[in-house]
mmCIF file of C-alpha atoms and ligand atoms in Angstrom:
data_model
loop_
_atom_site.group_PDB
_atom_site.id
_atom_site.type_symbol
_atom_site.label_atom_id
_atom_site.label_comp_id
_atom_site.label_asym_id
_atom_site.label_seq_id
_atom_site.Cartn_x
_atom_site.Cartn_y
_atom_site.Cartn_z
ATOM 1 C CA UNK A 21 102.269 52.540 114.263
ATOM 2 C CA UNK A 22 102.205 55.046 111.634
ATOM 3 C CA UNK A 23 104.479 58.054 112.061
ATOM 4 C CA UNK A 24 103.769 61.364 110.171
ATOM 5 C CA UNK A 25 106.521 63.585 109.326
ATOM 6 C CA UNK A 26 105.762 67.098 109.949
ATOM 7 C CA UNK A 27 107.711 70.276 109.210
ATOM 8 C CA UNK A 28 107.047 73.219 111.399
ATOM 9 C CA UNK A 29 108.010 76.737 110.147
ATOM 10 C CA UNK A 30 107.140 79.285 112.800
ATOM 11 C CA UNK A 31 108.497 82.198 110.786
ATOM 12 C CA UNK A 32 108.017 85.716 112.163
ATOM 13 C CA UNK A 33 106.255 87.515 114.889
ATOM 14 C CA UNK A 34 103.460 85.718 116.775
ATOM 15 C CA UNK A 35 104.128 82.702 114.504
ATOM 16 C CA UNK A 36 106.883 81.833 116.898
ATOM 17 C CA UNK A 37 104.378 81.374 119.503
ATOM 18 C CA UNK A 38 101.412 79.864 118.033
ATOM 19 C CA UNK A 39 103.397 77.216 115.984
ATOM 20 C CA UNK A 40 105.029 75.665 119.201
ATOM 21 C CA UNK A 41 101.597 75.837 120.685
ATOM 22 C CA UNK A 42 100.078 73.834 117.511
ATOM 23 C CA UNK A 43 102.878 71.379 117.915
ATOM 24 C CA UNK A 44 102.039 70.854 121.530
ATOM 25 C CA UNK A 45 98.492 70.183 120.618
ATOM 26 C CA UNK A 46 99.416 67.788 117.980
ATOM 27 C CA UNK A 47 101.578 65.904 120.330
ATOM 28 C CA UNK A 48 98.535 65.626 122.781
ATOM 29 C CA UNK A 49 96.287 64.363 120.032
ATOM 30 C CA UNK A 50 98.915 61.774 119.052
ATOM 31 C CA UNK A 51 99.436 60.752 122.707
ATOM 32 C CA UNK A 52 95.597 60.341 123.143
ATOM 33 C CA UNK A 53 95.470 58.172 120.022
ATOM 34 C CA UNK A 54 96.612 54.630 119.546
ATOM 35 C CA UNK A 55 97.116 54.786 115.839
ATOM 36 C CA UNK A 56 99.699 57.286 114.970
ATOM 37 C CA UNK A 57 102.786 59.547 116.193
ATOM 38 C CA UNK A 58 104.378 62.585 114.702
ATOM 39 C CA UNK A 59 108.162 63.127 113.918
ATOM 40 C CA UNK A 60 108.450 66.932 113.805
ATOM 41 C CA UNK A 61 111.406 68.877 112.324
ATOM 42 C CA UNK A 62 111.511 72.703 112.815
ATOM 43 C CA UNK A 63 112.874 75.319 110.351
ATOM 44 C CA UNK A 64 113.995 78.711 111.637
ATOM 45 C CA UNK A 65 113.238 80.339 108.199
ATOM 46 C CA UNK A 66 111.920 84.084 108.196
ATOM 47 C CA UNK A 67 112.915 87.618 109.076
ATOM 48 C CA UNK A 68 115.874 86.609 111.492
ATOM 49 C CA UNK A 69 117.156 84.142 108.787
ATOM 50 C CA UNK A 70 116.947 86.762 106.315
ATOM 51 C CA UNK A 71 119.110 89.203 108.530
ATOM 52 C CA UNK A 72 121.784 86.555 108.890
ATOM 53 C CA UNK A 73 121.631 85.117 105.250
ATOM 54 C CA UNK A 74 120.182 87.593 103.054
ATOM 55 C CA UNK A 75 117.459 85.161 101.967
ATOM 56 C CA UNK A 76 114.292 84.001 103.847
ATOM 57 C CA UNK A 77 114.918 80.419 103.304
ATOM 58 C CA UNK A 78 117.863 78.552 101.915
ATOM 59 C CA UNK A 79 118.111 77.714 98.214
ATOM 60 C CA UNK A 80 117.659 74.015 98.685
ATOM 61 C CA UNK A 81 114.818 74.588 101.235
ATOM 62 C CA UNK A 82 112.025 72.956 99.363
ATOM 63 C CA UNK A 83 114.132 69.736 99.288
ATOM 64 C CA UNK A 84 114.154 69.595 103.036
ATOM 65 C CA UNK A 85 110.292 69.678 102.914
ATOM 66 C CA UNK A 86 109.538 67.678 99.923
ATOM 67 C CA UNK A 87 109.280 64.428 101.759
ATOM 68 C CA UNK A 88 107.317 65.503 104.620
ATOM 69 C CA UNK A 89 103.603 64.504 105.131
ATOM 70 C CA UNK A 90 102.486 67.933 105.922
ATOM 71 C CA UNK A 91 103.712 71.656 106.922
ATOM 72 C CA UNK A 92 102.510 73.558 109.833
ATOM 73 C CA UNK A 93 103.422 77.244 109.110
ATOM 74 C CA UNK A 94 103.211 80.486 111.365
ATOM 75 C CA UNK A 95 103.667 83.788 109.566
ATOM 76 C CA UNK A 96 105.914 85.727 107.468
ATOM 77 C CA UNK A 97 106.237 89.544 107.918
ATOM 78 C CA UNK A 98 108.885 91.639 109.487
ATOM 79 C CA UNK A 99 108.672 95.478 110.245
ATOM 80 C CA UNK A 100 112.269 95.839 108.984
ATOM 81 C CA UNK A 101 111.964 93.844 105.679
ATOM 82 C CA UNK A 102 109.818 94.853 102.671
ATOM 83 C CA UNK A 103 106.499 92.593 102.636
ATOM 84 C CA UNK A 104 107.167 91.553 99.161
ATOM 85 C CA UNK A 105 110.412 89.953 100.155
ATOM 86 C CA UNK A 106 109.040 88.264 103.283
ATOM 87 C CA UNK A 107 106.079 86.986 101.111
ATOM 88 C CA UNK A 108 107.762 85.982 97.990
ATOM 89 C CA UNK A 109 110.842 84.618 99.854
ATOM 90 C CA UNK A 110 109.141 82.134 102.055
ATOM 91 C CA UNK A 111 105.515 81.523 102.161
ATOM 92 C CA UNK A 112 104.772 81.731 98.229
ATOM 93 C CA UNK A 113 107.895 80.055 97.343
ATOM 94 C CA UNK A 114 106.566 77.027 99.349
ATOM 95 C CA UNK A 115 102.924 77.395 97.969
ATOM 96 C CA UNK A 116 104.117 77.778 94.258
ATOM 97 C CA UNK A 117 107.107 75.232 94.751
ATOM 98 C CA UNK A 118 104.656 72.662 95.819
ATOM 99 C CA UNK A 119 101.964 73.762 93.473
ATOM 100 C CA UNK A 120 99.549 74.085 96.405
ATOM 101 C CA UNK A 121 96.839 75.469 94.044
ATOM 102 C CA UNK A 122 93.828 75.135 96.381
ATOM 103 C CA UNK A 123 93.708 77.521 99.386
ATOM 104 C CA UNK A 124 90.870 76.310 101.601
ATOM 105 C CA UNK A 125 89.577 78.595 104.405
ATOM 106 C CA UNK A 126 86.488 77.315 106.572
ATOM 107 C CA UNK A 127 84.800 79.960 108.541
ATOM 108 C CA UNK A 128 82.371 79.335 111.253
ATOM 109 C CA UNK A 129 81.192 81.259 114.380
ATOM 110 C CA UNK A 130 82.599 79.049 117.070
ATOM 111 C CA UNK A 131 80.681 78.571 120.399
ATOM 112 C CA UNK A 132 81.110 81.484 122.858
ATOM 113 C CA UNK A 133 82.263 83.903 120.332
ATOM 114 C CA UNK A 134 80.823 87.326 119.999
ATOM 115 C CA UNK A 135 80.711 87.908 116.372
ATOM 116 C CA UNK A 136 79.813 91.428 115.130
ATOM 117 C CA UNK A 137 76.808 90.594 112.988
ATOM 118 C CA UNK A 138 74.022 90.854 115.545
ATOM 119 C CA UNK A 139 71.219 89.622 113.169
ATOM 120 C CA UNK A 140 73.190 86.449 112.244
ATOM 121 C CA UNK A 141 72.651 83.294 114.113
ATOM 122 C CA UNK A 142 75.933 81.225 114.475
ATOM 123 C CA UNK A 143 74.464 78.399 112.268
ATOM 124 C CA UNK A 144 73.881 80.953 109.621
ATOM 125 C CA UNK A 145 77.527 81.331 108.859
ATOM 126 C CA UNK A 146 79.333 78.140 107.811
ATOM 127 C CA UNK A 147 81.271 78.893 104.813
ATOM 128 C CA UNK A 148 84.500 77.318 103.012
ATOM 129 C CA UNK A 149 86.304 79.805 100.683
ATOM 130 C CA UNK A 150 88.325 78.155 98.055
ATOM 131 C CA UNK A 151 91.070 80.616 96.945
ATOM 132 C CA UNK A 152 92.989 79.967 93.718
ATOM 133 C CA UNK A 153 96.358 79.872 94.948
ATOM 134 C CA UNK A 154 98.958 79.390 92.109
ATOM 135 C CA UNK A 155 98.423 82.170 89.489
ATOM 136 C CA UNK A 156 95.694 85.110 88.725
ATOM 137 C CA UNK A 157 96.535 88.412 90.275
ATOM 138 C CA UNK A 158 99.378 87.201 92.219
ATOM 139 C CA UNK A 159 101.223 85.250 89.366
ATOM 140 C CA UNK A 160 104.319 87.617 89.677
ATOM 141 C CA UNK A 161 104.090 88.498 85.931
ATOM 142 C CA UNK A 162 104.987 92.054 85.413
ATOM 143 C CA UNK A 163 107.678 94.743 85.885
ATOM 144 C CA UNK A 164 108.747 98.278 86.421
ATOM 145 C CA UNK A 165 110.585 100.374 83.888
ATOM 146 C CA UNK A 166 112.221 103.761 84.231
ATOM 147 C CA UNK A 167 112.395 103.473 87.988
ATOM 148 C CA UNK A 168 112.613 106.807 89.721
ATOM 149 C CA UNK A 169 111.952 108.910 86.591
ATOM 150 C CA UNK A 170 108.765 110.849 85.791
ATOM 151 C CA UNK A 171 107.888 108.406 83.193
ATOM 152 C CA UNK A 172 108.023 105.410 85.452
ATOM 153 C CA UNK A 173 105.513 102.671 84.756
ATOM 154 C CA UNK A 174 104.849 99.347 86.524
ATOM 155 C CA UNK A 175 102.475 96.419 85.655
ATOM 156 C CA UNK A 176 101.104 93.421 87.545
ATOM 157 C CA UNK A 177 99.527 91.066 85.015
ATOM 158 C CA UNK A 178 96.658 88.759 85.950
ATOM 159 C CA UNK A 179 97.551 85.421 84.504
ATOM 160 C CA UNK A 180 94.934 82.725 84.184
ATOM 161 C CA UNK A 181 95.498 79.591 82.527
ATOM 162 C CA UNK A 182 92.547 77.223 81.371
ATOM 163 C CA UNK A 183 94.319 74.327 83.208
ATOM 164 C CA UNK A 184 94.781 76.460 86.360
ATOM 165 C CA UNK A 185 91.107 77.630 86.522
ATOM 166 C CA UNK A 186 89.803 74.097 85.547
ATOM 167 C CA UNK A 187 91.573 72.522 88.446
ATOM 168 C CA UNK A 188 90.508 74.939 91.156
ATOM 169 C CA UNK A 189 86.933 74.946 89.747
ATOM 170 C CA UNK A 190 86.767 71.158 89.908
ATOM 171 C CA UNK A 191 88.256 71.045 93.445
ATOM 172 C CA UNK A 192 85.563 73.681 94.633
ATOM 173 C CA UNK A 193 82.763 71.774 92.964
ATOM 174 C CA UNK A 194 83.902 68.511 94.651
ATOM 175 C CA UNK A 195 84.210 70.276 97.911
ATOM 176 C CA UNK A 196 80.702 71.703 97.680
ATOM 177 C CA UNK A 197 79.335 68.369 96.701
ATOM 178 C CA UNK A 198 80.892 66.798 99.749
ATOM 179 C CA UNK A 199 79.104 69.361 102.148
ATOM 180 C CA UNK A 200 75.522 68.821 103.201
ATOM 181 C CA UNK A 201 74.089 71.762 101.207
ATOM 182 C CA UNK A 202 75.830 71.074 97.974
ATOM 183 C CA UNK A 203 75.894 74.749 97.224
ATOM 184 C CA UNK A 204 78.648 76.721 95.528
ATOM 185 C CA UNK A 205 78.934 80.374 94.660
ATOM 186 C CA UNK A 206 81.556 81.375 91.924
ATOM 187 C CA UNK A 207 82.887 84.831 92.597
ATOM 188 C CA UNK A 208 83.591 86.854 89.554
ATOM 189 C CA UNK A 209 84.139 90.391 88.130
ATOM 190 C CA UNK A 210 83.522 89.547 84.571
ATOM 191 C CA UNK A 211 81.453 92.700 84.168
ATOM 192 C CA UNK A 212 84.636 94.997 84.373
ATOM 193 C CA UNK A 213 87.469 92.440 83.900
ATOM 194 C CA UNK A 214 86.444 91.242 80.243
ATOM 195 C CA UNK A 215 89.098 88.691 79.340
ATOM 196 C CA UNK A 216 90.422 86.490 82.337
ATOM 197 C CA UNK A 217 87.337 86.794 84.269
ATOM 198 C CA UNK A 218 84.971 85.744 81.313
ATOM 199 C CA UNK A 219 87.118 82.709 80.813
ATOM 200 C CA UNK A 220 86.744 82.038 84.616
ATOM 201 C CA UNK A 221 82.978 82.182 84.183
ATOM 202 C CA UNK A 222 83.074 80.059 81.110
ATOM 203 C CA UNK A 223 84.976 77.421 82.752
ATOM 204 C CA UNK A 224 82.816 77.503 85.848
ATOM 205 C CA UNK A 225 79.848 76.762 83.654
ATOM 206 C CA UNK A 226 81.739 73.836 81.950
ATOM 207 C CA UNK A 227 82.954 72.260 85.094
ATOM 208 C CA UNK A 228 79.471 72.545 86.621
ATOM 209 C CA UNK A 229 78.216 70.021 84.071
ATOM 210 C CA UNK A 230 80.356 67.362 85.817
ATOM 211 C CA UNK A 231 78.436 68.206 89.049
ATOM 212 C CA UNK A 232 74.646 67.921 88.469
ATOM 213 C CA UNK A 233 73.887 67.475 91.984
ATOM 214 C CA UNK A 234 75.648 70.836 92.998
ATOM 215 C CA UNK A 235 73.375 74.001 92.931
ATOM 216 C CA UNK A 236 75.580 77.029 92.106
ATOM 217 C CA UNK A 237 75.401 80.616 91.313
ATOM 218 C CA UNK A 238 77.755 83.511 90.333
ATOM 219 C CA UNK A 239 78.259 86.687 92.403
ATOM 220 C CA UNK A 240 80.014 89.868 91.521
ATOM 221 C CA UNK A 241 82.860 90.241 94.281
ATOM 222 C CA UNK A 242 81.836 93.627 95.310
ATOM 223 C CA UNK A 243 78.126 92.333 95.595
ATOM 224 C CA UNK A 244 79.596 89.310 97.450
ATOM 225 C CA UNK A 245 80.945 91.490 100.391
ATOM 226 C CA UNK A 246 77.447 92.801 101.008
ATOM 227 C CA UNK A 247 75.841 89.268 100.721
ATOM 228 C CA UNK A 248 78.313 88.077 103.240
ATOM 229 C CA UNK A 249 77.147 90.709 105.786
ATOM 230 C CA UNK A 250 73.421 90.954 104.835
ATOM 231 C CA UNK A 251 72.478 87.237 103.750
ATOM 232 C CA UNK A 252 75.047 85.013 105.271
ATOM 233 C CA UNK A 253 72.960 81.852 105.112
ATOM 234 C CA UNK A 254 72.532 82.047 101.435
ATOM 235 C CA UNK A 255 76.224 81.122 101.062
ATOM 236 C CA UNK A 256 78.023 77.779 101.688
ATOM 237 C CA UNK A 257 81.061 77.094 99.612
ATOM 238 C CA UNK A 258 82.655 79.867 97.663
ATOM 239 C CA UNK A 259 85.404 79.920 95.091
ATOM 240 C CA UNK A 260 87.300 82.963 94.002
ATOM 241 C CA UNK A 261 90.457 84.168 92.386
ATOM 242 C CA UNK A 262 93.744 84.666 94.365
ATOM 243 C CA UNK A 263 93.059 88.380 95.065
ATOM 244 C CA UNK A 264 89.267 88.310 95.479
ATOM 245 C CA UNK A 265 89.475 85.352 97.939
ATOM 246 C CA UNK A 266 92.353 86.952 99.752
ATOM 247 C CA UNK A 267 90.040 89.940 100.551
ATOM 248 C CA UNK A 268 86.772 87.853 101.066
ATOM 249 C CA UNK A 269 88.414 85.584 103.657
ATOM 250 C CA UNK A 270 89.582 88.335 105.717
ATOM 251 C CA UNK A 271 86.085 89.712 105.852
ATOM 252 C CA UNK A 272 84.886 86.245 106.523
ATOM 253 C CA UNK A 273 87.329 85.905 109.521
ATOM 254 C CA UNK A 274 86.329 89.267 110.941
ATOM 255 C CA UNK A 275 82.593 88.348 110.475
ATOM 256 C CA UNK A 276 83.275 85.137 112.422
ATOM 257 C CA UNK A 277 84.771 87.057 115.415
ATOM 258 C CA UNK A 278 88.703 87.500 115.149
ATOM 259 C CA UNK A 279 91.432 86.984 112.648
ATOM 260 C CA UNK A 280 92.998 85.029 115.466
ATOM 261 C CA UNK A 281 90.668 82.077 115.105
ATOM 262 C CA UNK A 282 90.720 81.514 111.300
ATOM 263 C CA UNK A 283 92.600 78.649 109.628
ATOM 264 C CA UNK A 284 93.680 77.773 106.352
ATOM 265 C CA UNK A 285 95.232 75.071 104.266
ATOM 266 C CA UNK A 286 97.260 75.372 101.065
ATOM 267 C CA UNK A 287 96.589 72.217 99.441
ATOM 268 C CA UNK A 288 98.115 70.181 96.623
ATOM 269 C CA UNK A 289 95.005 68.084 96.044
ATOM 270 C CA UNK A 290 97.067 65.600 93.882
ATOM 271 C CA UNK A 291 99.123 64.930 96.844
ATOM 272 C CA UNK A 292 102.438 65.051 94.753
ATOM 273 C CA UNK A 293 103.867 67.477 97.365
ATOM 274 C CA UNK A 294 103.192 68.245 101.165
ATOM 275 C CA UNK A 295 100.249 70.607 101.835
ATOM 276 C CA UNK A 296 100.765 73.536 104.192
ATOM 277 C CA UNK A 297 98.521 74.623 106.985
ATOM 278 C CA UNK A 298 98.553 77.813 108.882
ATOM 279 C CA UNK A 299 96.413 80.505 110.717
ATOM 280 C CA UNK A 300 95.370 83.234 108.349
ATOM 281 C CA UNK A 301 96.714 86.018 110.652
ATOM 282 C CA UNK A 302 100.037 87.619 110.049
ATOM 283 C CA UNK A 303 102.873 88.195 112.431
ATOM 284 C CA UNK A 304 101.050 90.860 114.625
ATOM 285 C CA UNK A 305 104.251 92.606 115.959
ATOM 286 C CA UNK A 306 102.010 94.729 118.301
ATOM 287 C CA UNK A 307 101.679 91.609 120.533
ATOM 288 C CA UNK A 308 104.522 89.394 119.785
ATOM 289 C CA UNK A 309 106.635 87.849 122.526
ATOM 290 C CA UNK A 310 104.135 88.773 125.160
ATOM 291 C CA UNK A 311 102.407 85.307 125.208
ATOM 292 C CA UNK A 312 99.033 86.933 124.252
ATOM 293 C CA UNK A 313 98.476 85.502 120.683
ATOM 294 C CA UNK A 314 95.355 83.485 120.170
ATOM 295 C CA UNK A 315 96.381 80.125 119.117
ATOM 296 C CA UNK A 316 92.893 78.792 118.122
ATOM 297 C CA UNK A 317 93.604 79.676 114.250
ATOM 298 C CA UNK A 318 96.671 77.527 114.492
ATOM 299 C CA UNK A 319 94.766 74.643 116.473
ATOM 300 C CA UNK A 320 91.922 74.803 113.836
ATOM 301 C CA UNK A 321 94.654 74.674 111.079
ATOM 302 C CA UNK A 322 95.883 71.544 112.875
ATOM 303 C CA UNK A 323 92.414 70.093 112.714
ATOM 304 C CA UNK A 324 92.741 70.646 108.753
ATOM 305 C CA UNK A 325 96.094 69.066 108.717
ATOM 306 C CA UNK A 326 94.814 65.870 110.557
ATOM 307 C CA UNK A 327 91.903 65.793 108.108
ATOM 308 C CA UNK A 328 94.353 65.967 105.196
ATOM 309 C CA UNK A 329 96.395 63.080 106.647
ATOM 310 C CA UNK A 330 93.032 61.028 106.834
ATOM 311 C CA UNK A 331 92.927 61.111 110.678
ATOM 312 C CA UNK A 332 89.250 62.086 110.927
ATOM 313 C CA UNK A 333 88.535 60.816 114.358
ATOM 314 C CA UNK A 334 91.579 62.863 115.779
ATOM 315 C CA UNK A 335 90.509 65.862 113.757
ATOM 316 C CA UNK A 336 86.956 65.705 115.156
ATOM 317 C CA UNK A 337 88.283 65.247 118.667
ATOM 318 C CA UNK A 338 90.678 68.295 118.407
ATOM 319 C CA UNK A 339 87.714 70.365 116.940
ATOM 320 C CA UNK A 340 85.512 69.431 119.885
ATOM 321 C CA UNK A 341 88.306 70.428 122.281
ATOM 322 C CA UNK A 342 88.657 73.828 120.563
ATOM 323 C CA UNK A 343 84.918 74.399 120.709
ATOM 324 C CA UNK A 344 84.817 73.618 124.280
ATOM 325 C CA UNK A 345 87.590 76.014 125.048
ATOM 326 C CA UNK A 346 86.063 78.892 122.968
ATOM 327 C CA UNK A 347 82.601 78.299 124.803
ATOM 328 C CA UNK A 348 84.505 79.417 128.023
ATOM 329 C CA UNK A 349 84.980 83.142 128.177
ATOM 330 C CA UNK A 350 87.692 82.837 130.898
ATOM 331 C CA UNK A 351 89.779 80.978 128.122
ATOM 332 C CA UNK A 352 89.499 83.947 125.635
ATOM 333 C CA UNK A 353 92.558 85.977 124.559
ATOM 334 C CA UNK A 354 92.809 89.611 124.279
ATOM 335 C CA UNK A 355 91.423 89.702 120.513
ATOM 336 C CA UNK A 356 88.180 88.117 121.841
ATOM 337 C CA UNK A 357 87.965 90.539 124.746
ATOM 338 C CA UNK A 358 89.379 88.208 127.425
ATOM 339 C CA UNK A 359 92.703 87.787 129.441
ATOM 340 C CA UNK A 360 93.783 84.525 128.789
ATOM 341 C CA UNK A 361 97.322 83.681 127.536
ATOM 342 C CA UNK A 362 98.428 81.529 124.741
ATOM 343 C CA UNK A 363 99.817 79.058 127.273
ATOM 344 C CA UNK A 364 96.556 78.842 129.095
ATOM 345 C CA UNK A 365 94.490 78.182 126.019
ATOM 346 C CA UNK A 366 96.995 75.473 124.775
ATOM 347 C CA UNK A 367 97.140 73.683 128.125
ATOM 348 C CA UNK A 368 93.279 73.816 128.374
ATOM 349 C CA UNK A 369 93.086 72.133 124.876
ATOM 350 C CA UNK A 370 95.618 69.521 125.729
ATOM 351 C CA UNK A 371 93.779 68.809 129.091
ATOM 352 C CA UNK A 372 90.535 68.125 127.208
ATOM 353 C CA UNK A 373 92.364 65.676 124.755
ATOM 354 C CA UNK A 374 93.579 63.723 127.597
ATOM 355 C CA UNK A 375 95.844 60.696 127.292
ATOM 356 C CA UNK A 376 95.118 57.357 125.517
ATOM 357 C CA UNK A 377 94.868 55.725 128.915
ATOM 358 C CA UNK A 378 92.527 58.402 130.170
ATOM 359 C CA UNK A 379 90.199 58.011 127.200
ATOM 360 C CA UNK A 380 90.244 54.192 127.645
ATOM 361 C CA UNK A 381 89.417 54.601 131.283
ATOM 362 C CA UNK A 382 86.638 56.990 130.575
HETATM 363 P P1 ATP B 7 101.508 90.907 108.623
HETATM 364 O O1 ATP B 7 102.062 92.109 108.170
HETATM 365 O O2 ATP B 7 102.351 89.771 108.800
HETATM 366 O O3 ATP B 7 100.155 90.413 107.633
HETATM 367 P P2 ATP B 7 99.797 92.369 110.722
HETATM 368 O O4 ATP B 7 100.409 92.556 111.900
HETATM 369 O O5 ATP B 7 99.750 93.394 109.620
HETATM 370 O O6 ATP B 7 100.784 91.151 109.987
HETATM 371 P P3 ATP B 7 97.882 90.638 111.360
HETATM 372 O O7 ATP B 7 98.760 89.926 112.202
HETATM 373 O O8 ATP B 7 97.214 89.723 110.283
HETATM 374 O O9 ATP B 7 98.394 91.670 110.533
HETATM 375 O O10 ATP B 7 96.656 91.122 112.394
HETATM 376 C C1 ATP B 7 96.265 92.612 112.573
HETATM 377 C C2 ATP B 7 96.091 92.723 114.070
HETATM 378 O O11 ATP B 7 95.143 91.793 114.579
HETATM 379 C C3 ATP B 7 97.478 92.345 114.866
HETATM 380 O O12 ATP B 7 98.036 93.477 114.836
HETATM 381 C C4 ATP B 7 96.786 92.000 116.315
HETATM 382 O O13 ATP B 7 96.608 92.903 116.962
HETATM 383 C C5 ATP B 7 95.699 91.316 115.814
HETATM 384 N N1 ATP B 7 95.646 89.660 115.651
HETATM 385 C C6 ATP B 7 95.975 89.008 114.610
HETATM 386 N N2 ATP B 7 96.076 87.717 114.920
HETATM 387 C C7 ATP B 7 96.156 87.590 116.082
HETATM 388 C C8 ATP B 7 96.062 86.557 117.186
HETATM 389 N N3 ATP B 7 96.352 85.307 116.773
HETATM 390 N N4 ATP B 7 95.914 86.725 118.532
HETATM 391 C C9 ATP B 7 95.593 88.004 118.813
HETATM 392 N N5 ATP B 7 95.403 89.107 118.121
HETATM 393 C C10 ATP B 7 95.808 88.845 116.884
#
């Protein structure tokens, strides 16, 4: 029987609650499948590790992960540690170290979720946002001079490479091609950013020629926010730069009902390294340790993890169980207006998955 090696990194805040819940659900899906098992290894990296060791993860941390089949991540963020340290010291170190250049963020309004767009039918909002995840505005190129003096200056340079843009465009066109509508919207800002974004547009046009069956258009990022709200059904797959997609995907998550539901995958499409799956929410210190975190974003991330491993039947069954649970308002957590706990939602999903014996008997 196949055994997949999975690294779990809960990180900080509610990550410590939703990642164990995700592991429980993955164990349940393996128990109810005859074809595969998981071997988990947990890593206690994050804010507490930083307080003890002065770093968010050990220097050889990537070597401990390198041979895993996938990584399930929680969140990084600590009220006592500057955000740029928690982000660059852990999550980005893994994303960049493993060249996970495509960040994939599906958004749908799941059954039973009261989404804020009252004119939007649930079937009108079914998007996947592809975020360039390795360079662009978050390349880390820049610096500060004259710190603390009146002449202090700081730069963050957007770094776009032809190879970097080509590979994420090709990934997005391929993804759009695999979805029923074969529709891609390229998000841009080439009207104002007249170097990197103009190259971005040129490369989109060039790559589009490889995908004649994909219908595509361009949308300026600010106009895209209005289009997401006013005409959601005109969108399907979107591709955007690191910064633009970061913002658009939080908007997408809010339009789908809650930050607590949305999943993401940091993918190395060439599979040279493990890919990493995580809910898009942060550490949510206001609710941590109370058992109130919505684990659905993590469960949906587990669906993406299973798809990445090629376990499509298991992925579909887990998504089905998640949808049955969201359809039941008594199983909604506080972010969705309900009273359910993380443990209750997790148990409900596990119960729906059953065991292999129960499935055979059914
Ligand atoms: P960070 O600084 O790590 O990004 P944050 O607390 O600023 O974290 P988020 O955690 O992304 O931001 O979310 C903002 C708020 O949304 C939280 O304070 C919390 O109230 C709510 N929230 C986010 N995720 C969840 C969840 N999974 N379940 C319930 N509520 C959530």
